[in-house]
CSV table of C-alpha atoms in Angstrom, one decimal:
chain,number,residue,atom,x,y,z
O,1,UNK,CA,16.2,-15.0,-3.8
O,2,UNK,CA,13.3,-12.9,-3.6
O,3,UNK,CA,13.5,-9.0,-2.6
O,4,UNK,CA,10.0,-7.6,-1.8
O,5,UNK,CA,9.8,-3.6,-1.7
O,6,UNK,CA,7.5,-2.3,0.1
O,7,UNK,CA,6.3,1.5,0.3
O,8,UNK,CA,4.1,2.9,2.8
O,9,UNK,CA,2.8,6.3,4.9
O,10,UNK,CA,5.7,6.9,7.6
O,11,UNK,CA,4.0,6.6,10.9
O,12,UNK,CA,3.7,2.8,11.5
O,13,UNK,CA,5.7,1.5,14.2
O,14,UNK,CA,8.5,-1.1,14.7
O,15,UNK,CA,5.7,-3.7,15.3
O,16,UNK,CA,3.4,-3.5,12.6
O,17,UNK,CA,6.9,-3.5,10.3
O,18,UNK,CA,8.2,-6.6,12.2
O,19,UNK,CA,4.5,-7.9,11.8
O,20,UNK,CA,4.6,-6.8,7.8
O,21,UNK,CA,7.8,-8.5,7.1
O,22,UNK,CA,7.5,-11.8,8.9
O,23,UNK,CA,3.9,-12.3,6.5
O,24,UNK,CA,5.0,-11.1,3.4
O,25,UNK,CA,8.2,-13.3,4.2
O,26,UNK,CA,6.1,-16.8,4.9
O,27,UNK,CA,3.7,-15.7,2.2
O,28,UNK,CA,6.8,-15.7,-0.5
O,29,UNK,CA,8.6,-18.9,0.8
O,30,UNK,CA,5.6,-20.7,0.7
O,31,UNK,CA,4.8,-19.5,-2.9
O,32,UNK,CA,8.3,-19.8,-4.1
O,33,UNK,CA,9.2,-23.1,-2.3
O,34,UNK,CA,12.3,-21.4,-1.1
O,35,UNK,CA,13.5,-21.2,2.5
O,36,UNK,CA,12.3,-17.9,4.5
O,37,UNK,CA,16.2,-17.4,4.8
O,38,UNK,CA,16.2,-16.4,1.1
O,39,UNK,CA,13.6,-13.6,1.2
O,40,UNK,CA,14.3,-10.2,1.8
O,41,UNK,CA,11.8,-7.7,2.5
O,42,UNK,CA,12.5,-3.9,2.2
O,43,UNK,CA,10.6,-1.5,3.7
O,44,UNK,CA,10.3,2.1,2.9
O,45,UNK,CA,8.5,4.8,5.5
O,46,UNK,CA,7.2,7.8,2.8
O,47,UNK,CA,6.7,11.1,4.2
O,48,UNK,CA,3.1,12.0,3.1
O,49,UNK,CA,4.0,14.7,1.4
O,50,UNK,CA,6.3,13.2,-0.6
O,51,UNK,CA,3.4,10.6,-2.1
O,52,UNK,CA,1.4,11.3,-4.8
O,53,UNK,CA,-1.9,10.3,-5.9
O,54,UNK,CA,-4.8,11.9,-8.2
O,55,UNK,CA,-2.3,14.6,-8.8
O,56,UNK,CA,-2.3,15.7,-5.5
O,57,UNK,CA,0.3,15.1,-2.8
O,58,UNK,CA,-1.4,12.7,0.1
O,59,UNK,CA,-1.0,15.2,2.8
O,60,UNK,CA,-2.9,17.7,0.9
O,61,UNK,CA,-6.5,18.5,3.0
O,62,UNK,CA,-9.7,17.5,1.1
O,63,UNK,CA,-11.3,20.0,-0.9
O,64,UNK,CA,-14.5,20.8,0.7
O,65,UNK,CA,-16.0,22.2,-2.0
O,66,UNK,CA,-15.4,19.5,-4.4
O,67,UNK,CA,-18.7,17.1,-4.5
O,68,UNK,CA,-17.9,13.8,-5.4
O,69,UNK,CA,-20.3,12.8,-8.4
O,70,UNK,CA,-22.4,9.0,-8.2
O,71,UNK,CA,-20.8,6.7,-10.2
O,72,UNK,CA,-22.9,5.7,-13.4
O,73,UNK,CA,-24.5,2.6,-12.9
O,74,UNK,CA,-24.0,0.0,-15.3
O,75,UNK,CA,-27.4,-1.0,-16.8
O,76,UNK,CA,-25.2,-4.0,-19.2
O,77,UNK,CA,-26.1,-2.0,-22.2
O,78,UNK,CA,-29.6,-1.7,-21.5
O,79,UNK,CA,-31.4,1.7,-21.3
O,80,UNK,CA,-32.8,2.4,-17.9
C-alpha cells in the first residue's frame, strides 16, 4: 500500500491535481507491481508564504540588489 505526499505552491487547479495524481499513481503501480487501487496519493496546496527555501520564505520579492556571482568552473584540478 503505497501513500505518496506530495507538496506544492497553492494555485494549481483541480485538473493539473487530477492530472498529478493519476501519474504518480500508474507510475507507483507499475514500479511496485501493485494494483492502482492500492496507491494513495496526498496532495498538499502550500501557501507561498508558508514555504521556505534559502532562508527566505518563497513569496518573498527578489532582492534587486543582490548580484548573483558565476559559478566557478571546474577546470578537473587543472590550473586555468
Amino acid at each position: 500500500m503505497p501513500v505518496i505526499s506530495v507538496d506544492w505552491w497553492k494555485g494549481n487547479d483541480r485538473a493539473r491535481r487530477q492530472e498529478l495524481v493519476g501519474e504518480l499513481t500508474a507510475c507507483v503501480s507499475r514500479i511496485a507491481g501493485c494494483p492502482e487501487e492500492a496507491v494513495t496519493v496526498i496532495v498538499r496546496d502550500v501557501d507561498p508564504g508558508h514555504w521556505g527555501k534559502g532562508g527566505l520564505l518563497a513569496d518573498t520579492p527578489p532582492d534587486p540588489d543582490a548580484t548573483a556571482l558565476p559559478a566557478p568552473h571546474d577546470t578537473g584540478g587543472q590550473q586555468p
